Amino acid sequence: MKKKDEGYEPKKAKDILQKLRNLVEPHSNKEELRDIRISRYFIELDVGSDENAYFIGINEAFVSALSQVDSVLLIDEITEEKENRSIEETLYSAVFLFNMERFWKSHEVLEAIWRTASGSNKKFLNGFILVDAAYVHLQKGEDDIYFSILGRSIEKLSGAPEYLFNVNLKLLLENVEKILSEKRAFYFKIMIK
């Protein structure tokens, strides 16, 4: 969903989620709103269903109820990454998602290559995943958890080369260190060479 008004702030995420649940509940068959993340540009909702079925088209009334709040921009079925993409392509996809503030999806994409990675690459990928996870919590208004997870990412990103498959890990680490030293949350972009 895109953000229509300034009332949608991460610190209000739990209240907004409850209001949305109340709005869609009369239109729900087996769907439920499970979680919310509020970016600077949109609201991302996790919708679950008891049925093992593709969501779109199952319950248009549910989606229509969400549209009363604002435009539904995208319905994206989250499934485990099964594509046979290269590590580079997967990393570039994760960077794109991170830069679009789709941190949960970036995290999911990275986990697909992290599971099979080894050695220092596995450690550095885990650091990137932790940065994604931290921003998920920031979008939920959980600032203390955000800072805590970023602190854990430092250990994983320390000693990283400047670039991992052309992704600038040095700049990523510098941004995380700045956030922690200033104890001030901010968004940044990950760069590719």
GROMACS .gro file of N, CA, C and O in nm, residues 96-184:
model
  356
   96PHE      N    1   1.883  -0.395  -0.463
   96PHE     CA    2   1.770  -0.321  -0.521
   96PHE      C    3   1.655  -0.314  -0.421
   96PHE      O    4   1.599  -0.207  -0.395
   97LEU      N    5   1.621  -0.429  -0.361
   97LEU     CA    6   1.511  -0.433  -0.264
   97LEU      C    7   1.543  -0.349  -0.141
   97LEU      O    8   1.457  -0.277  -0.089
   98PHE      N    9   1.666  -0.358  -0.092
   98PHE     CA   10   1.708  -0.277   0.022
   98PHE      C   11   1.691  -0.129  -0.009
   98PHE      O   12   1.634  -0.053   0.070
   99ASN      N   13   1.738  -0.088  -0.125
   99ASN     CA   14   1.731   0.053  -0.163
   99ASN      C   15   1.588   0.101  -0.185
   99ASN      O   16   1.559   0.220  -0.178
  100MET      N   17   1.497   0.009  -0.211
  100MET     CA   18   1.355   0.041  -0.226
  100MET      C   19   1.281   0.032  -0.091
  100MET      O   20   1.160   0.048  -0.086
  101GLU      N   21   1.356   0.003   0.015
  101GLU     CA   22   1.303  -0.012   0.151
  101GLU      C   23   1.212  -0.133   0.165
  101GLU      O   24   1.122  -0.136   0.250
  102ARG      N   25   1.238  -0.235   0.085
  102ARG     CA   26   1.168  -0.364   0.099
  102ARG      C   27   1.263  -0.458   0.172
  102ARG      O   28   1.311  -0.557   0.119
  103PHE      N   29   1.290  -0.427   0.299
  103PHE     CA   30   1.393  -0.495   0.376
  103PHE      C   31   1.359  -0.641   0.404
  103PHE      O   32   1.448  -0.726   0.405
  104TRP      N   33   1.232  -0.671   0.428
  104TRP     CA   34   1.195  -0.811   0.455
  104TRP      C   35   1.224  -0.897   0.332
  104TRP      O   36   1.281  -1.004   0.342
  105LYS      N   37   1.184  -0.849   0.216
  105LYS     CA   38   1.207  -0.925   0.093
  105LYS      C   39   1.356  -0.937   0.064
  105LYS      O   40   1.404  -1.043   0.023
  106SER      N   41   1.433  -0.829   0.085
  106SER     CA   42   1.578  -0.834   0.065
  106SER      C   43   1.640  -0.941   0.155
  106SER      O   44   1.724  -1.021   0.111
  107HIS      N   45   1.595  -0.945   0.278
  107HIS     CA   46   1.641  -1.046   0.374
  107HIS      C   47   1.612  -1.187   0.323
  107HIS      O   48   1.698  -1.276   0.327
  108GLU      N   49   1.492  -1.208   0.272
  108GLU     CA   50   1.454  -1.340   0.220
  108GLU      C   51   1.540  -1.380   0.100
  108GLU      O   52   1.581  -1.494   0.087
  109VAL      N   53   1.565  -1.286   0.010
  109VAL     CA   54   1.648  -1.312  -0.108
  109VAL      C   55   1.789  -1.351  -0.066
  109VAL      O   56   1.847  -1.447  -0.117
  110LEU      N   57   1.844  -1.278   0.030
  110LEU     CA   58   1.981  -1.307   0.076
  110LEU      C   59   1.992  -1.442   0.145
  110LEU      O   60   2.094  -1.510   0.132
  111GLU      N   61   1.890  -1.480   0.218
  111GLU     CA   62   1.896  -1.608   0.288
  111GLU      C   63   1.914  -1.725   0.191
  111GLU      O   64   1.977  -1.825   0.226
  112ALA      N   65   1.861  -1.711   0.071
  112ALA     CA   66   1.873  -1.818  -0.029
  112ALA      C   67   2.019  -1.846  -0.061
  112ALA      O   68   2.057  -1.962  -0.079
  113ILE      N   69   2.104  -1.743  -0.068
  113ILE     CA   70   2.246  -1.767  -0.099
  113ILE      C   71   2.329  -1.784   0.028
  113ILE      O   72   2.432  -1.849   0.027
  114TRP      N   73   2.283  -1.728   0.139
  114TRP     CA   74   2.355  -1.741   0.265
  114TRP      C   75   2.359  -1.888   0.310
  114TRP      O   76   2.461  -1.936   0.357
  115ARG      N   77   2.248  -1.959   0.291
  115ARG     CA   78   2.241  -2.100   0.335
  115ARG      C   79   2.350  -2.186   0.273
  115ARG      O   80   2.400  -2.277   0.337
  116THR      N   81   2.384  -2.159   0.148
  116THR     CA   82   2.483  -2.242   0.079
  116THR      C   83   2.622  -2.181   0.078
  116THR      O   84   2.716  -2.244   0.032
  117ALA      N   85   2.635  -2.059   0.128
  117ALA     CA   86   2.767  -1.992   0.131
  117ALA      C   87   2.854  -2.056   0.238
  117ALA      O   88   2.807  -2.129   0.326
  118SER      N   89   2.982  -2.026   0.231
  118SER     CA   90   3.075  -2.077   0.332
  118SER      C   91   3.182  -1.973   0.361
  118SER      O   92   3.197  -1.875   0.287
  119GLY      N   93   3.254  -1.995   0.469
  119GLY     CA   94   3.366  -1.909   0.504
  119GLY      C   95   3.327  -1.765   0.527
  119GLY      O   96   3.220  -1.734   0.580
  120SER      N   97   3.415  -1.674   0.485
  120SER     CA   98   3.392  -1.532   0.510
  120SER      C   99   3.271  -1.479   0.433
  120SER      O  100   3.202  -1.389   0.481
  121ASN      N  101   3.243  -1.534   0.314
  121ASN     CA  102   3.124  -1.488   0.240
  121ASN      C  103   2.998  -1.511   0.321
  121ASN      O  104   2.908  -1.427   0.323
  122LYS      N  105   2.989  -1.625   0.388
  122LYS     CA  106   2.872  -1.655   0.471
  122LYS      C  107   2.860  -1.553   0.583
  122LYS      O  108   2.751  -1.502   0.612
  123LYS      N  109   2.972  -1.520   0.645
  123LYS     CA  110   2.974  -1.422   0.755
  123LYS      C  111   2.929  -1.284   0.705
  123LYS      O  112   2.845  -1.218   0.767
  124PHE      N  113   2.982  -1.239   0.590
  124PHE     CA  114   2.947  -1.107   0.539
  124PHE      C  115   2.801  -1.101   0.494
  124PHE      O  116   2.732  -1.001   0.515
  125LEU      N  117   2.753  -1.209   0.432
  125LEU     CA  118   2.612  -1.215   0.393
  125LEU      C  119   2.523  -1.208   0.516
  125LEU      O  120   2.419  -1.142   0.516
  126ASN      N  121   2.564  -1.275   0.624
  126ASN     CA  122   2.489  -1.270   0.748
  126ASN      C  123   2.484  -1.128   0.803
  126ASN      O  124   2.381  -1.083   0.853
  127GLY      N  125   2.594  -1.054   0.788
  127GLY     CA  126   2.595  -0.914   0.830
  127GLY      C  127   2.494  -0.831   0.753
  127GLY      O  128   2.421  -0.748   0.811
  128PHE      N  129   2.487  -0.852   0.622
  128PHE     CA  130   2.391  -0.782   0.536
  128PHE      C  131   2.248  -0.820   0.578
  128PHE      O  132   2.160  -0.734   0.592
  129ILE      N  133   2.225  -0.947   0.602
  129ILE     CA  134   2.093  -0.995   0.645
  129ILE      C  135   2.053  -0.927   0.777
  129ILE      O  136   1.938  -0.887   0.796
  130LEU      N  137   2.149  -0.914   0.869
  130LEU     CA  138   2.119  -0.848   0.996
  130LEU      C  139   2.083  -0.701   0.977
  130LEU      O  140   1.995  -0.648   1.046
  131VAL      N  141   2.148  -0.634   0.881
  131VAL     CA  142   2.113  -0.494   0.853
  131VAL      C  143   1.969  -0.489   0.801
  131VAL      O  144   1.889  -0.404   0.844
  132ASP      N  145   1.933  -0.580   0.710
  132ASP     CA  146   1.794  -0.588   0.663
  132ASP      C  147   1.700  -0.608   0.781
  132ASP      O  148   1.597  -0.539   0.793
  133ALA      N  149   1.732  -0.704   0.867
  133ALA     CA  150   1.646  -0.735   0.982
  133ALA      C  151   1.631  -0.614   1.073
  133ALA      O  152   1.521  -0.587   1.125
  134ALA      N  153   1.739  -0.539   1.093
  134ALA     CA  154   1.732  -0.419   1.175
  134ALA      C  155   1.631  -0.321   1.118
  134ALA      O  156   1.547  -0.265   1.191
  135TYR      N  157   1.637  -0.300   0.986
  135TYR     CA  158   1.546  -0.205   0.923
  135TYR      C  159   1.401  -0.253   0.925
  135TYR      O  160   1.309  -0.172   0.930
  136VAL      N  161   1.380  -0.384   0.923
  136VAL     CA  162   1.244  -0.436   0.940
  136VAL      C  163   1.189  -0.387   1.074
  136VAL      O  164   1.075  -0.341   1.084
  137HIS      N  165   1.271  -0.395   1.178
  137HIS     CA  166   1.226  -0.351   1.311
  137HIS      C  167   1.208  -0.200   1.317
  137HIS      O  168   1.117  -0.152   1.386
  138LEU      N  169   1.290  -0.125   1.247
  138LEU     CA  170   1.271   0.020   1.242
  138LEU      C  171   1.136   0.053   1.179
  138LEU      O  172   1.064   0.141   1.227
  139GLN      N  173   1.099  -0.021   1.074
  139GLN     CA  174   0.971   0.002   1.008
  139GLN      C  175   0.853  -0.038   1.096
  139GLN      O  176   0.740   0.002   1.070
  140LYS      N  177   0.878  -0.115   1.199
  140LYS     CA  178   0.773  -0.155   1.293
  140LYS      C  179   0.773  -0.067   1.418
  140LYS      O  180   0.700  -0.092   1.512
  141GLY      N  181   0.859   0.037   1.418
  141GLY     CA  182   0.865   0.128   1.531
  141GLY      C  183   0.940   0.072   1.650
  141GLY      O  184   0.926   0.123   1.762
  142GLU      N  185   1.022  -0.030   1.628
  142GLU     CA  186   1.096  -0.096   1.736
  142GLU      C  187   1.242  -0.050   1.732
  142GLU      O  188   1.332  -0.126   1.696
  143ASP      N  189   1.262   0.075   1.772
  143ASP     CA  190   1.394   0.137   1.759
  143ASP      C  191   1.502   0.067   1.841
  143ASP      O  192   1.616   0.053   1.794
  144ASP      N  193   1.471   0.025   1.962
  144ASP     CA  194   1.572  -0.042   2.045
  144ASP      C  195   1.621  -0.171   1.978
  144ASP      O  196   1.741  -0.201   1.979
  145ILE      N  197   1.529  -0.246   1.919
  145ILE     CA  198   1.566  -0.369   1.850
  145ILE      C  199   1.648  -0.336   1.726
  145ILE      O  200   1.747  -0.404   1.695
  146TYR      N  201   1.611  -0.230   1.655
  146TYR     CA  202   1.686  -0.183   1.538
  146TYR      C  203   1.832  -0.161   1.574
  146TYR      O  204   1.923  -0.214   1.509
  147PHE      N  205   1.857  -0.082   1.679
  147PHE     CA  206   1.995  -0.053   1.717
  147PHE      C  207   2.068  -0.178   1.765
  147PHE      O  208   2.186  -0.197   1.735
  148SER      N  209   2.000  -0.265   1.836
  148SER     CA  210   2.061  -0.387   1.886
  148SER      C  211   2.107  -0.478   1.771
  148SER      O  212   2.219  -0.529   1.771
  149ILE      N  213   2.020  -0.497   1.672
  149ILE     CA  214   2.054  -0.584   1.559
  149ILE      C  215   2.165  -0.521   1.474
  149ILE      O  216   2.255  -0.591   1.429
  150LEU      N  217   2.160  -0.389   1.456
  150LEU     CA  218   2.269  -0.323   1.384
  150LEU      C  219   2.402  -0.346   1.455
  150LEU      O  220   2.505  -0.368   1.390
  151GLY      N  221   2.399  -0.343   1.587
  151GLY     CA  222   2.520  -0.370   1.664
  151GLY      C  223   2.574  -0.510   1.638
  151GLY      O  224   2.696  -0.530   1.625
  152ARG      N  225   2.487  -0.607   1.625
  152ARG     CA  226   2.529  -0.744   1.592
  152ARG      C  227   2.583  -0.754   1.450
  152ARG      O  228   2.670  -0.836   1.422
  153SER      N  229   2.532  -0.669   1.359
  153SER     CA  230   2.579  -0.676   1.220
  153SER      C  231   2.725  -0.631   1.208
  153SER      O  232   2.796  -0.678   1.120
  154ILE      N  233   2.768  -0.542   1.296
  154ILE     CA  234   2.907  -0.490   1.292
  154ILE      C  235   3.006  -0.606   1.302
  154ILE      O  236   3.104  -0.610   1.228
  155GLU      N  237   2.980  -0.698   1.394
  155GLU     CA  238   3.070  -0.812   1.413
  155GLU      C  239   3.083  -0.893   1.284
  155GLU      O  240   3.191  -0.938   1.247
  156LYS      N  241   2.973  -0.910   1.213
  156LYS     CA  242   2.973  -0.990   1.091
  156LYS      C  243   3.037  -0.915   0.973
  156LYS      O  244   3.097  -0.977   0.886
  157LEU      N  245   3.020  -0.783   0.970
  157LEU     CA  246   3.072  -0.705   0.858
  157LEU      C  247   3.217  -0.661   0.878
  157LEU      O  248   3.283  -0.620   0.783
  158SER      N  249   3.267  -0.669   1.002
  158SER     CA  250   3.406  -0.629   1.028
  158SER      C  251   3.499  -0.719   0.948
  158SER      O  252   3.480  -0.839   0.939
  159GLY      N  253   3.599  -0.656   0.892
  159GLY     CA  254   3.697  -0.731   0.814
  159GLY      C  255   3.652  -0.763   0.673
  159GLY      O  256   3.722  -0.832   0.598
  160ALA      N  257   3.534  -0.715   0.637
  160ALA     CA  258   3.485  -0.741   0.501
  160ALA      C  259   3.571  -0.666   0.400
  160ALA      O  260   3.622  -0.558   0.429
  161PRO      N  261   3.585  -0.722   0.282
  161PRO     CA  262   3.656  -0.648   0.177
  161PRO      C  263   3.573  -0.527   0.138
  161PRO      O  264   3.454  -0.519   0.170
  162GLU      N  265   3.635  -0.432   0.069
  162GLU     CA  266   3.560  -0.314   0.027
  162GLU      C  267   3.439  -0.354  -0.058
  162GLU      O  268   3.331  -0.300  -0.043
  163TYR      N  269   3.458  -0.453  -0.145
  163TYR     CA  270   3.350  -0.500  -0.233
  163TYR      C  271   3.335  -0.651  -0.223
  163TYR      O  272   3.435  -0.723  -0.218
  164LEU      N  273   3.212  -0.696  -0.218
  164LEU     CA  274   3.179  -0.838  -0.229
  164LEU      C  275   3.091  -0.851  -0.351
  164LEU      O  276   2.978  -0.799  -0.352
  165PHE      N  277   3.144  -0.912  -0.455
  165PHE     CA  278   3.072  -0.923  -0.582
  165PHE      C  279   3.019  -0.787  -0.627
  165PHE      O  280   2.902  -0.772  -0.663
  166ASN      N  281   3.105  -0.686  -0.618
  166ASN     CA  282   3.076  -0.548  -0.659
  166ASN      C  283   2.980  -0.472  -0.570
  166ASN      O  284   2.943  -0.359  -0.601
  167VAL      N  285   2.937  -0.530  -0.459
  167VAL     CA  286   2.853  -0.461  -0.361
  167VAL      C  287   2.947  -0.395  -0.260
  167VAL      O  288   3.033  -0.461  -0.203
  168ASN      N  289   2.930  -0.266  -0.239
  168ASN     CA  290   3.020  -0.190  -0.153
  168ASN      C  291   2.991  -0.217  -0.005
  168ASN      O  292   2.908  -0.150   0.057
  169LEU      N  293   3.061  -0.316   0.051
  169LEU     CA  294   3.043  -0.350   0.192
  169LEU      C  295   3.109  -0.248   0.284
  169LEU      O  296   3.064  -0.227   0.397
  170LYS      N  297   3.215  -0.185   0.236
  170LYS     CA  298   3.283  -0.083   0.318
  170LYS      C  299   3.187   0.031   0.350
  170LYS      O  300   3.177   0.074   0.466
  171LEU      N  301   3.118   0.081   0.249
  171LEU     CA  302   3.022   0.190   0.269
  171LEU      C  303   2.905   0.144   0.357
  171LEU      O  304   2.856   0.220   0.442
  172LEU      N  305   2.860   0.022   0.337
  172LEU     CA  306   2.753  -0.035   0.420
  172LEU      C  307   2.797  -0.032   0.566
  172LEU      O  308   2.724   0.017   0.654
  173LEU      N  309   2.916  -0.082   0.594
  173LEU     CA  310   2.969  -0.085   0.730
  173LEU      C  311   2.985   0.057   0.786
  173LEU      O  312   2.949   0.084   0.902
  174GLU      N  313   3.035   0.149   0.705
  174GLU     CA  314   3.051   0.288   0.751
  174GLU      C  315   2.918   0.351   0.791
  174GLU      O  316   2.909   0.422   0.891
  175ASN      N  317   2.814   0.325   0.714
  175ASN     CA  318   2.682   0.377   0.747
  175ASN      C  319   2.629   0.318   0.878
  175ASN      O  320   2.575   0.390   0.962
  176VAL      N  321   2.645   0.187   0.895
  176VAL     CA  322   2.601   0.122   1.019
  176VAL      C  323   2.677   0.179   1.138
  176VAL      O  324   2.618   0.210   1.242
  177GLU      N  325   2.808   0.194   1.123
  177GLU     CA  326   2.889   0.250   1.233
  177GLU      C  327   2.845   0.393   1.266
  177GLU      O  328   2.839   0.430   1.384
  178LYS      N  329   2.813   0.472   1.165
  178LYS     CA  330   2.769   0.611   1.189
  178LYS      C  331   2.636   0.613   1.264
  178LYS      O  332   2.619   0.691   1.358
  179ILE      N  333   2.544   0.527   1.223
  179ILE     CA  334   2.414   0.519   1.290
  179ILE      C  335   2.434   0.484   1.438
  179ILE      O  336   2.375   0.547   1.526
  180LEU      N  337   2.520   0.386   1.464
  180LEU     CA  338   2.541   0.343   1.602
  180LEU      C  339   2.616   0.448   1.684
  180LEU      O  340   2.583   0.469   1.801
  181SER      N  341   2.713   0.514   1.623
  181SER     CA  342   2.790   0.614   1.699
  181SER      C  343   2.704   0.737   1.731
  181SER      O  344   2.718   0.796   1.838
  182GLU      N  345   2.615   0.774   1.640
  182GLU     CA  346   2.527   0.889   1.662
  182GLU      C  347   2.398   0.852   1.734
  182GLU      O  348   2.322   0.939   1.773
  183LYS      N  349   2.374   0.719   1.744
  183LYS     CA  350   2.249   0.668   1.803
  183LYS      C  351   2.129   0.738   1.739
  183LYS      O  352   2.036   0.785   1.803
  184ARG      N  353   2.137   0.745   1.603
  184ARG     CA  354   2.034   0.814   1.524
  184ARG      C  355   2.004   0.728   1.403
  184ARG      O  356   2.091   0.699   1.322
   0.00000   0.00000   0.00000
